[in-house]
Coordinates of C-alpha atoms and ligand atoms in Angstrom, one line a residue:
X250 CA 30.2 -328.4 -230.6
X251 CA 26.9 -329.5 -232.1
X252 CA 27.6 -333.1 -231.2
X253 CA 27.9 -332.2 -227.5
X254 CA 24.5 -330.4 -227.4
X255 CA 21.9 -331.7 -225.0
X256 CA 18.5 -332.5 -226.5
X257 CA 15.2 -331.9 -224.8
X258 CA 12.3 -333.9 -226.1
X259 CA 8.9 -332.7 -224.8
X260 CA 6.6 -334.7 -227.2
X261 CA 5.3 -336.7 -224.3
X262 CA 4.0 -333.6 -222.6
X263 CA 1.6 -333.0 -225.5
X264 CA -2.0 -334.2 -225.8
X265 CA -1.2 -335.4 -229.4
X266 CA 1.1 -338.0 -227.9
X267 CA -0.2 -338.9 -224.4
X268 CA -3.8 -338.0 -224.8
X269 CA -6.1 -335.9 -222.6
X270 CA -3.6 -335.3 -219.8
X271 CA -1.2 -333.7 -222.2
X272 CA -1.0 -330.0 -223.2
X273 CA -2.6 -328.7 -226.3
X274 CA -0.6 -326.6 -228.8
X275 CA -3.0 -323.7 -227.8
X276 CA -2.2 -324.1 -224.1
X277 CA 1.5 -324.1 -224.8
X278 CA 1.3 -321.1 -227.1
X279 CA -0.8 -319.2 -224.6
X280 CA 2.0 -319.7 -222.0
X281 CA 4.6 -318.4 -224.4
X282 CA 4.0 -314.8 -223.4
X283 CA 4.6 -315.7 -219.8
X284 CA 7.7 -317.5 -220.9
X285 CA 8.9 -314.4 -222.7
X286 CA 8.4 -312.3 -219.6
X287 CA 10.4 -314.8 -217.5
X288 CA 13.2 -314.8 -220.1
X289 CA 13.3 -311.0 -220.0
X290 CA 13.2 -311.0 -216.2
X291 CA 16.2 -313.4 -216.0
X292 CA 18.1 -311.6 -218.7
X293 CA 17.6 -308.1 -217.2
X294 CA 18.7 -309.4 -213.8
X295 CA 21.7 -311.2 -214.9
X296 CA 24.6 -310.7 -212.5
X297 CA 22.4 -308.6 -210.2
X298 CA 21.3 -309.4 -206.7
X299 CA 21.3 -313.2 -206.2
X300 CA 21.8 -313.8 -209.9
X301 CA 25.6 -313.6 -209.8
X302 CA 25.7 -317.3 -210.8
X303 CA 24.8 -316.3 -214.4
X304 CA 28.3 -314.8 -214.8
X305 CA 30.3 -317.8 -213.4
X306 CA 30.9 -319.4 -216.8
X307 CA 32.7 -316.2 -217.8
X308 CA 34.3 -314.6 -214.7
X309 CA 36.3 -317.4 -213.1
X310 CA 39.4 -317.4 -215.3
X311 CA 41.9 -316.0 -212.7
X312 CA 40.3 -318.2 -210.0
X313 CA 40.5 -321.3 -212.2
X314 CA 44.3 -320.8 -212.7
X315 CA 44.7 -320.5 -208.9
X316 CA 42.5 -323.6 -208.3
X317 CA 44.5 -325.7 -210.8
X318 CA 47.8 -324.7 -209.1
X319 CA 46.4 -325.5 -205.7
X320 CA 44.9 -328.7 -206.9
X321 CA 48.4 -329.8 -208.1
X322 CA 50.0 -329.0 -204.8
X323 CA 47.2 -331.0 -203.0
X324 CA 47.7 -333.9 -205.3
X325 CA 51.4 -333.9 -204.5
X326 CA 51.1 -333.6 -200.8
X327 CA 47.9 -335.3 -199.8
X328 CA 46.1 -338.7 -200.2
X329 CA 42.7 -337.6 -198.8
X330 CA 40.6 -334.6 -199.7
X331 CA 37.7 -334.1 -197.3
X332 CA 34.9 -331.6 -198.1
X333 CA 33.0 -330.3 -195.1
X334 CA 29.7 -328.7 -196.2
X335 CA 26.0 -329.3 -196.6
X336 CA 23.2 -328.5 -199.1
X337 CA 24.6 -326.5 -202.0
X338 CA 28.1 -326.8 -200.6
X339 CA 28.1 -330.5 -200.9
X340 CA 25.6 -331.8 -203.4
X341 CA 27.4 -330.2 -206.4
X342 CA 30.8 -331.7 -205.5
X343 CA 29.2 -335.1 -204.9
X344 CA 27.2 -335.0 -208.2
X345 CA 30.3 -334.0 -210.2
X346 CA 32.5 -336.6 -208.7
X347 CA 30.0 -339.4 -209.4
X348 CA 29.4 -338.1 -213.0
X349 CA 33.0 -337.6 -214.1
X350 CA 35.2 -339.9 -212.2
X351 CA 35.5 -343.7 -211.9
X352 CA 32.5 -345.4 -210.2
X353 CA 34.8 -346.8 -207.6
X354 CA 37.2 -343.9 -207.5
X355 CA 38.2 -344.2 -203.9
X356 CA 38.8 -347.9 -204.2
X357 CA 41.3 -347.5 -207.0
X358 CA 45.0 -347.5 -206.2
X359 CA 46.5 -344.0 -206.4
X360 CA 48.2 -344.5 -209.7
X361 CA 44.9 -345.4 -211.3
X362 CA 43.5 -342.2 -209.8
X363 CA 46.3 -340.3 -211.7
X364 CA 47.9 -339.4 -208.4
X365 CA 44.8 -337.7 -207.1
X366 CA 43.6 -338.0 -203.5
X367 CA 40.6 -339.9 -202.4
X368 CA 37.5 -337.7 -202.0
X369 CA 35.1 -337.7 -199.0
X370 CA 32.2 -335.2 -199.0
X371 CA 30.9 -335.1 -195.4
X372 CA 27.4 -333.7 -195.8
X373 CA 25.9 -334.9 -192.6
X374 CA 26.4 -334.8 -188.8
X375 CA 25.6 -338.4 -188.0
X376 CA 28.2 -339.0 -185.3
X377 CA 28.7 -342.6 -186.5
X378 CA 29.7 -341.3 -189.9
X379 CA 32.1 -338.7 -188.5
X380 CA 33.7 -341.4 -186.3
X381 CA 34.0 -343.7 -189.3
X382 CA 35.8 -341.0 -191.3
X383 CA 38.7 -341.1 -188.9
X384 CA 39.0 -344.8 -189.6
X385 CA 39.6 -344.3 -193.3
X386 CA 41.8 -341.2 -193.5
X387 CA 45.4 -340.6 -192.4
X388 CA 45.3 -337.1 -190.9
X389 CA 48.9 -336.4 -191.9
X390 CA 47.9 -337.0 -195.6
X391 CA 44.5 -335.2 -195.3
X392 CA 43.5 -331.8 -196.7
X393 CA 40.1 -330.5 -195.6
X394 CA 38.0 -328.0 -197.6
X395 CA 35.4 -326.4 -195.3
X396 CA 32.7 -324.7 -197.4
X397 CA 30.0 -322.4 -196.1
X398 CA 28.6 -319.3 -197.7
X399 CA 27.1 -318.0 -194.5
X400 CA 30.1 -319.2 -192.4
X401 CA 27.8 -320.2 -189.6
X402 CA 25.9 -323.4 -190.6
X403 CA 25.9 -325.6 -187.5
X404 CA 26.6 -328.8 -189.4
X405 CA 29.6 -327.5 -191.3
X406 CA 31.1 -325.6 -188.4
X407 CA 30.8 -328.6 -186.0
X408 CA 32.5 -330.8 -188.5
X409 CA 35.2 -328.1 -188.9
X410 CA 35.7 -327.9 -185.1
X411 CA 36.2 -331.7 -184.9
X412 CA 38.7 -331.9 -187.7
X413 CA 40.5 -328.7 -186.7
X414 CA 40.8 -330.1 -183.1
X415 CA 42.3 -333.3 -184.4
X416 CA 44.7 -331.5 -186.8
X417 CA 46.0 -329.0 -184.2
X418 CA 46.5 -331.8 -181.7
X419 CA 48.5 -333.7 -184.3
X420 CA 50.4 -331.0 -186.1
X421 CA 50.3 -327.8 -183.9
X422 CA 51.0 -324.7 -185.9
X423 CA 51.3 -326.7 -189.1
X424 CA 47.7 -327.7 -188.9
X425 CA 46.7 -324.7 -191.0
X426 CA 48.4 -326.2 -194.0
X427 CA 45.7 -328.9 -194.0
X428 CA 42.8 -326.5 -194.3
X429 CA 41.2 -324.6 -197.1
X430 CA 38.2 -322.4 -196.4
X431 CA 35.6 -321.5 -199.1
X432 CA 33.3 -318.8 -198.0
X433 CA 32.0 -315.3 -198.4
X434 CA 34.7 -312.6 -198.9
X435 CA 33.5 -310.6 -195.8
X436 CA 30.5 -312.0 -194.1
X437 CA 30.3 -314.8 -191.5
X438 CA 32.5 -316.6 -189.1
X439 CA 34.4 -318.8 -191.4
X440 CA 36.2 -315.9 -193.1
X441 CA 37.1 -314.7 -189.6
X442 CA 38.5 -318.1 -188.7
X443 CA 40.4 -318.3 -192.0
X444 CA 42.0 -314.9 -191.4
X445 CA 42.8 -315.7 -187.8
X446 CA 44.3 -319.2 -188.5
X447 CA 45.9 -318.3 -191.8
X448 CA 44.0 -320.8 -194.0
X449 CA 44.2 -320.7 -197.8
X450 CA 40.9 -319.1 -198.8
X451 CA 38.5 -319.2 -201.8
X452 CA 35.7 -316.8 -202.2
X453 CA 32.1 -317.6 -203.0
X454 CA 31.2 -314.6 -205.1
X455 CA 28.4 -312.2 -204.3
X456 CA 25.1 -313.2 -205.7
X457 CA 25.9 -316.9 -205.7
X458 CA 23.7 -318.9 -203.4
X459 CA 24.7 -322.4 -202.2
X460 CA 22.6 -324.3 -204.8
X461 CA 23.8 -322.2 -207.7
X462 CA 27.5 -322.4 -206.7
X463 CA 28.8 -325.4 -208.5
X464 CA 30.7 -323.3 -211.1
X465 CA 32.7 -321.3 -208.5
X466 CA 35.3 -322.6 -206.1
X467 CA 32.6 -324.5 -204.1
X468 CA 32.5 -327.1 -206.9
X469 CA 35.6 -326.4 -208.9
X470 CA 38.2 -327.0 -206.3
X471 CA 37.1 -330.6 -205.3
X472 CA 36.7 -331.4 -209.0
X473 CA 40.1 -330.1 -210.0
X474 CA 41.7 -331.9 -207.0
X475 CA 40.2 -335.1 -208.4
X476 CA 41.5 -334.5 -211.9
X477 CA 38.3 -333.3 -213.5
X478 CA 38.6 -330.8 -216.4
X479 CA 37.0 -327.8 -214.8
X480 CA 37.7 -325.5 -217.8
X481 CA 35.6 -327.9 -219.9
X482 CA 32.8 -327.7 -217.3
X483 CA 32.7 -324.0 -217.5
X484 CA 32.8 -324.0 -221.3
X485 CA 29.8 -326.4 -221.2
X486 CA 27.9 -324.0 -219.0
X487 CA 28.8 -321.0 -221.2
X488 CA 27.6 -323.0 -224.3
X489 CA 24.2 -323.7 -222.7
X490 CA 24.0 -320.0 -221.7
X491 CA 24.5 -319.1 -225.4
X492 CA 22.0 -321.8 -226.6
X493 CA 19.4 -320.3 -224.3
X494 CA 19.7 -316.8 -225.6
X495 CA 16.2 -316.6 -227.0
X496 CA 12.7 -315.7 -225.7
X497 CA 11.1 -318.3 -228.1
X498 CA 10.3 -321.5 -226.2
X499 CA 10.9 -323.5 -229.4
X500 CA 14.5 -322.2 -229.5
X501 CA 15.4 -322.2 -225.8
X502 CA 15.3 -325.6 -224.2
X503 CA 15.5 -324.5 -220.5
X504 CA 12.7 -322.0 -221.2
X505 CA 10.6 -324.7 -222.9
X506 CA 11.2 -327.1 -220.0
X507 CA 10.3 -324.4 -217.4
X508 CA 7.1 -323.5 -219.4
X509 CA 6.0 -327.1 -219.4
X510 CA 6.6 -327.4 -215.6
X511 CA 4.8 -324.1 -215.0
X512 CA 1.8 -325.4 -217.0
X513 CA 2.0 -328.7 -215.1
X514 CA 2.2 -327.0 -211.7
X515 CA -0.9 -325.0 -212.6
X516 CA -2.8 -328.2 -213.4
X517 CA -1.8 -329.7 -210.0
X518 CA 1.1 -331.7 -211.0
X519 CA 2.9 -331.3 -207.7
X520 CA 5.7 -333.8 -208.1
X521 CA 8.8 -333.7 -210.4
X522 CA 10.6 -337.0 -210.8
X523 CA 14.2 -336.9 -212.0
X524 CA 15.2 -340.3 -213.3
X525 CA 18.6 -340.6 -214.9
X526 CA 19.4 -343.7 -216.8
X527 CA 23.1 -343.7 -215.8
X528 CA 24.6 -344.5 -212.4
X529 CA 27.1 -341.7 -213.2
X530 CA 24.1 -339.2 -213.0
X531 CA 22.5 -340.7 -209.9
X532 CA 23.6 -337.9 -207.7
X533 CA 22.8 -335.3 -210.3
X534 CA 19.2 -336.1 -209.3
X535 CA 20.1 -335.3 -205.6
X536 CA 21.6 -332.0 -206.8
X537 CA 18.5 -331.3 -208.9
X538 CA 16.2 -332.1 -206.0
X539 CA 17.8 -329.4 -203.8
X540 CA 17.8 -326.8 -206.7
X541 CA 14.2 -327.4 -207.6
X542 CA 12.8 -327.9 -204.2
X543 CA 14.6 -325.1 -202.3
X544 CA 14.2 -322.6 -205.1
X545 CA 10.6 -323.1 -206.0
X546 CA 9.0 -324.2 -202.7
X547 CA 7.8 -320.8 -201.4
X548 CA 5.1 -319.5 -199.2
X549 CA 5.0 -316.0 -200.6
X550 CA 5.1 -314.5 -204.0
X551 CA 7.1 -311.3 -204.8
X552 CA 4.1 -309.2 -203.8
X553 CA 3.9 -310.8 -200.4
X554 CA 0.8 -312.8 -201.1
X555 CA 0.6 -316.3 -199.6
X556 CA 0.9 -318.7 -202.5
X557 CA 2.5 -321.9 -201.0
X558 CA 3.8 -323.0 -204.4
X559 CA 6.4 -325.5 -205.4
X560 CA 6.8 -329.0 -206.9
X561 CA 8.1 -331.8 -204.8
X562 CA 11.3 -333.2 -206.5
X563 CA 11.8 -336.9 -206.3
X564 CA 14.9 -338.8 -207.3
X565 CA 14.8 -342.1 -209.1
X566 CA 17.3 -344.2 -211.0
X567 CA 16.9 -346.0 -214.3
X568 CA 16.7 -348.9 -214.5
X569 CA 16.8 -349.7 -210.8
X570 CA 13.6 -347.9 -210.0
X571 CA 11.7 -349.5 -212.9
X572 CA 11.4 -352.3 -210.4
X573 CA 10.0 -350.2 -207.6
X574 CA 8.7 -346.7 -208.4
X575 CA 7.7 -347.0 -212.0
X576 CA 4.6 -349.0 -211.1
X577 CA 3.4 -345.8 -209.3
X578 CA 4.5 -343.6 -212.1
X579 CA 2.5 -345.5 -214.7
X580 CA -0.6 -346.4 -212.8
X581 CA -0.7 -344.0 -209.9
X582 CA -2.2 -340.5 -209.7
X583 CA -1.7 -337.9 -212.4
X584 CA 0.3 -335.7 -210.2
X585 CA 3.9 -336.1 -211.5
X586 CA 6.1 -334.9 -214.3
X587 CA 8.7 -337.5 -215.0
X588 CA 12.1 -336.4 -216.5
X589 CA 14.1 -339.2 -218.1
X590 CA 17.8 -338.4 -218.4
X591 CA 19.4 -340.5 -221.1
X592 CA 22.9 -340.9 -222.5
X593 CA 23.6 -341.6 -226.2
X594 CA 27.1 -343.0 -225.7
X595 CA 28.1 -344.6 -222.5
X596 CA 31.9 -344.4 -221.8
X597 CA 32.3 -348.1 -222.3
X598 CA 30.5 -351.0 -223.9
X599 CA 29.8 -354.3 -222.1
X600 CA 28.8 -357.3 -224.1
X601 CA 26.4 -359.9 -222.9
X602 CA 28.1 -363.2 -223.8
X603 CA 26.5 -366.3 -225.2
X604 CA 25.8 -369.2 -222.9
X605 CA 22.2 -370.0 -222.8
X606 CA 21.4 -371.4 -226.2
X607 CA 18.9 -373.9 -224.9
X608 CA 16.7 -371.4 -223.1
X609 CA 15.4 -368.9 -225.8
X610 CA 13.7 -366.8 -223.1
X611 CA 17.2 -365.9 -221.7
X612 CA 19.2 -366.4 -224.9
X613 CA 17.6 -363.4 -226.6
X614 CA 19.8 -361.3 -224.4
X615 CA 23.0 -362.9 -225.7
X616 CA 24.9 -361.0 -228.3
X617 CA 23.4 -357.7 -227.2
X618 CA 25.3 -355.2 -225.0
X619 CA 24.3 -353.7 -221.7
X620 CA 24.3 -350.4 -223.6
X621 CA 21.5 -351.7 -225.8
X622 CA 19.7 -353.1 -222.9
X623 CA 19.7 -349.9 -220.8
X624 CA 18.7 -347.9 -223.9
X625 CA 15.8 -350.3 -224.6
X626 CA 14.7 -350.1 -221.0
X627 CA 14.6 -346.3 -221.1
X628 CA 12.6 -346.5 -224.3
X629 CA 10.3 -349.1 -222.8
X630 CA 9.7 -346.9 -219.7
X631 CA 9.0 -343.9 -221.9
X632 CA 6.5 -346.0 -223.8
X633 CA 4.8 -347.3 -220.7
X634 CA 4.4 -343.7 -219.5
X635 CA 3.1 -342.6 -222.9
X636 CA 0.6 -345.4 -223.0
X637 CA -0.7 -344.7 -219.5
X638 CA -0.9 -341.0 -220.3
X639 CA 1.5 -339.7 -217.8
X640 CA 3.4 -336.5 -218.5
X641 CA 7.1 -337.1 -219.2
X642 CA 9.9 -335.6 -221.1
X643 CA 13.5 -336.7 -221.9
X644 CA 16.8 -335.0 -221.8
X645 CA 19.6 -336.7 -223.8
X646 CA 23.3 -336.2 -223.1
X647 CA 25.4 -337.2 -226.1
X648 CA 27.9 -338.5 -223.5
X649 CA 28.7 -337.8 -219.9
X650 CA 31.8 -335.6 -219.9
X651 CA 32.9 -332.4 -218.2
X652 CA 31.5 -330.3 -221.0
X653 CA 28.0 -331.9 -221.0
X654 CA 27.8 -331.8 -217.2
X655 CA 28.5 -328.1 -217.3
X656 CA 25.8 -327.8 -219.9
X657 CA 23.3 -329.9 -217.9
X658 CA 23.8 -328.0 -214.6
X659 CA 23.5 -324.6 -216.3
X660 CA 20.4 -325.9 -218.1
X661 CA 18.8 -326.7 -214.8
X662 CA 19.9 -323.4 -213.1
X663 CA 18.3 -321.5 -216.0
X664 CA 15.1 -323.7 -216.0
X665 CA 14.8 -323.1 -212.3
X666 CA 15.2 -319.3 -212.6
X667 CA 12.7 -319.2 -215.5
X668 CA 10.1 -321.3 -213.6
X669 CA 10.6 -319.2 -210.5
X670 CA 10.0 -316.0 -212.5
X671 CA 6.8 -317.5 -214.0
X672 CA 5.6 -318.4 -210.6
X673 CA 6.4 -314.8 -209.4
X674 CA 8.4 -315.9 -206.4
X675 CA 11.9 -315.3 -205.0
X676 CA 13.8 -318.2 -206.5
X677 CA 17.0 -317.5 -204.6
X678 CA 16.1 -317.3 -201.0
X679 CA 15.4 -320.1 -198.5
X680 CA 13.5 -318.7 -195.5
X681 CA 12.2 -322.2 -194.5
X682 CA 15.8 -323.5 -194.4
X683 CA 16.9 -320.4 -192.4
X684 CA 14.1 -321.1 -189.9
X685 CA 15.5 -324.5 -189.1
X686 CA 19.0 -323.2 -188.9
X687 CA 17.9 -320.4 -186.4
X688 CA 15.9 -322.9 -184.3
X689 CA 19.1 -325.1 -184.0
X690 CA 21.1 -322.1 -182.9
X691 CA 18.5 -321.3 -180.3
X692 CA 18.3 -324.9 -179.0
X693 CA 22.0 -325.1 -178.6
X694 CA 22.4 -321.7 -176.9
X695 CA 24.0 -319.5 -179.6
X696 CA 24.2 -315.9 -178.3
X697 CA 21.7 -313.6 -180.0
X698 CA 19.0 -316.3 -180.3
X699 CA 17.4 -315.9 -176.9
X700 CA 14.1 -314.7 -178.4
X701 CA 14.0 -317.7 -180.7
X702 CA 14.6 -319.9 -177.8
X703 CA 11.7 -318.4 -175.9
X704 CA 9.5 -318.9 -179.1
X705 CA 10.5 -322.6 -179.1
X706 CA 9.8 -323.0 -175.4
X707 CA 6.3 -321.5 -175.9
X708 CA 5.3 -324.4 -178.1
X709 CA 2.4 -326.4 -176.8
X710 CA 3.5 -329.3 -174.4
X711 CA 3.3 -332.6 -176.3
X712 CA 0.5 -334.8 -175.2
X713 CA 1.5 -338.3 -174.1
X714 CA -1.8 -339.5 -175.6
X715 CA -0.2 -339.2 -179.1
X716 CA 3.0 -340.9 -178.2
X717 CA 2.4 -344.6 -178.4
Ligands
PA5_298 O1 21.3 -323.4 -201.3 C1 21.5 -323.0 -200.2 O2 21.7 -321.8 -200.0 C2 21.6 -323.9 -199.0 O3 21.2 -325.2 -199.3 C3 23.0 -323.8 -198.4 O4 23.9 -324.3 -199.4 C4 23.1 -324.7 -197.2 O5 22.1 -324.4 -196.2 C5 24.5 -324.5 -196.6 O6 24.7 -323.1 -196.3 P1 26.1 -322.5 -196.1 O7 26.8 -322.6 -197.4 O8 25.8 -321.1 -195.7 O9 26.8 -323.2 -195.0

């Protein structure tokens, strides 16, 4: 397993390497007590409250068998698999698909997709996008997976209503065979609908919030339908869990990463940039942004004090953003921690051919591979950040596969939980998101939200002076 272990390199967070903006050994060691407390808090609360996600690498065996059987049936029967969900119900499935399947998966002929259906993850309610979906799917060959933990999110439920209407009009009482609902076992409206209409159901276990739900049916079903080895993903997550079983920051990589971010936040580094050097990991950055932003951005601490903490996550892509954002990262304000996500072995090698012998300034590329080029550019960016004294660290994946993706996602879930514990906040709620959801319900007249509607109506009238 050692050759599939992720590596965290935090040298460039230290003053010995990047100069005065870096942390001293003394600073790091003085935070190690806080880190131990965070480790113990997470360990003691495993499987409790909203920390049910810690057990997902171990308690999904029966579910996994059912998912694999269902995935096979879907592959045999359908050509399109449409996920309806938003936030944690969508970002994981998108990130996994991009990481582990062909870059142009949906464009491949079915035999090159190993008989798996095309995947569409509809995580927005832009009417143009919804209308466009109907132009690319054939309803008869479409299975939809509607995912909502609360079973009431307006975006997901409106998508469901549109698809369900189309399916019932087309197939009458057979429409239910095209729908799978993934939701809470008891709470919410989706479970009621699933029971009423007779949909196949998967349960989001207790204690598993949206952004921590990739290793349960939320993420596993779409992945299995698209031919991804979900058992390996879970094994990777379990492996990271074992690797992180120490309260010593030098032996627990997610704890070390969390401690570094905690120190950085305390010094006013309010931005966390996630910059993978692999297109396959591009949407991992989106998934990370939700996890980090929604978990750590909090008004109150656990004692009810107003703290307004958090670190704004920013996604970037190596090397694309070397030609846009990296200028800011190297010469802009000292307010960011930059994470470079690298890959040792890409899944293919592309040679740069000869063909420019008479122009040495181009010819130097010839004979190299794109693999060498992208690695050199990651090293070059790391060097530029080091030279300019900006905090950065690197996570290396030996290769991108189901196992290492399970490891990576669990790494970040742990890092987030540790950092939230150090900040003394509730990492697992999202009152700011709920506020927006409730205001939407009120604006569109959901029963029970009359008071909220009045609250919205009592907002000050907008002045025309400020509308130009
Ligand atoms: O992480 C979260 O809890 C949120 O982002 C939710 O996933 C998102 O709001 C969707 O909620 P639900 O699954 O209840 O429809």
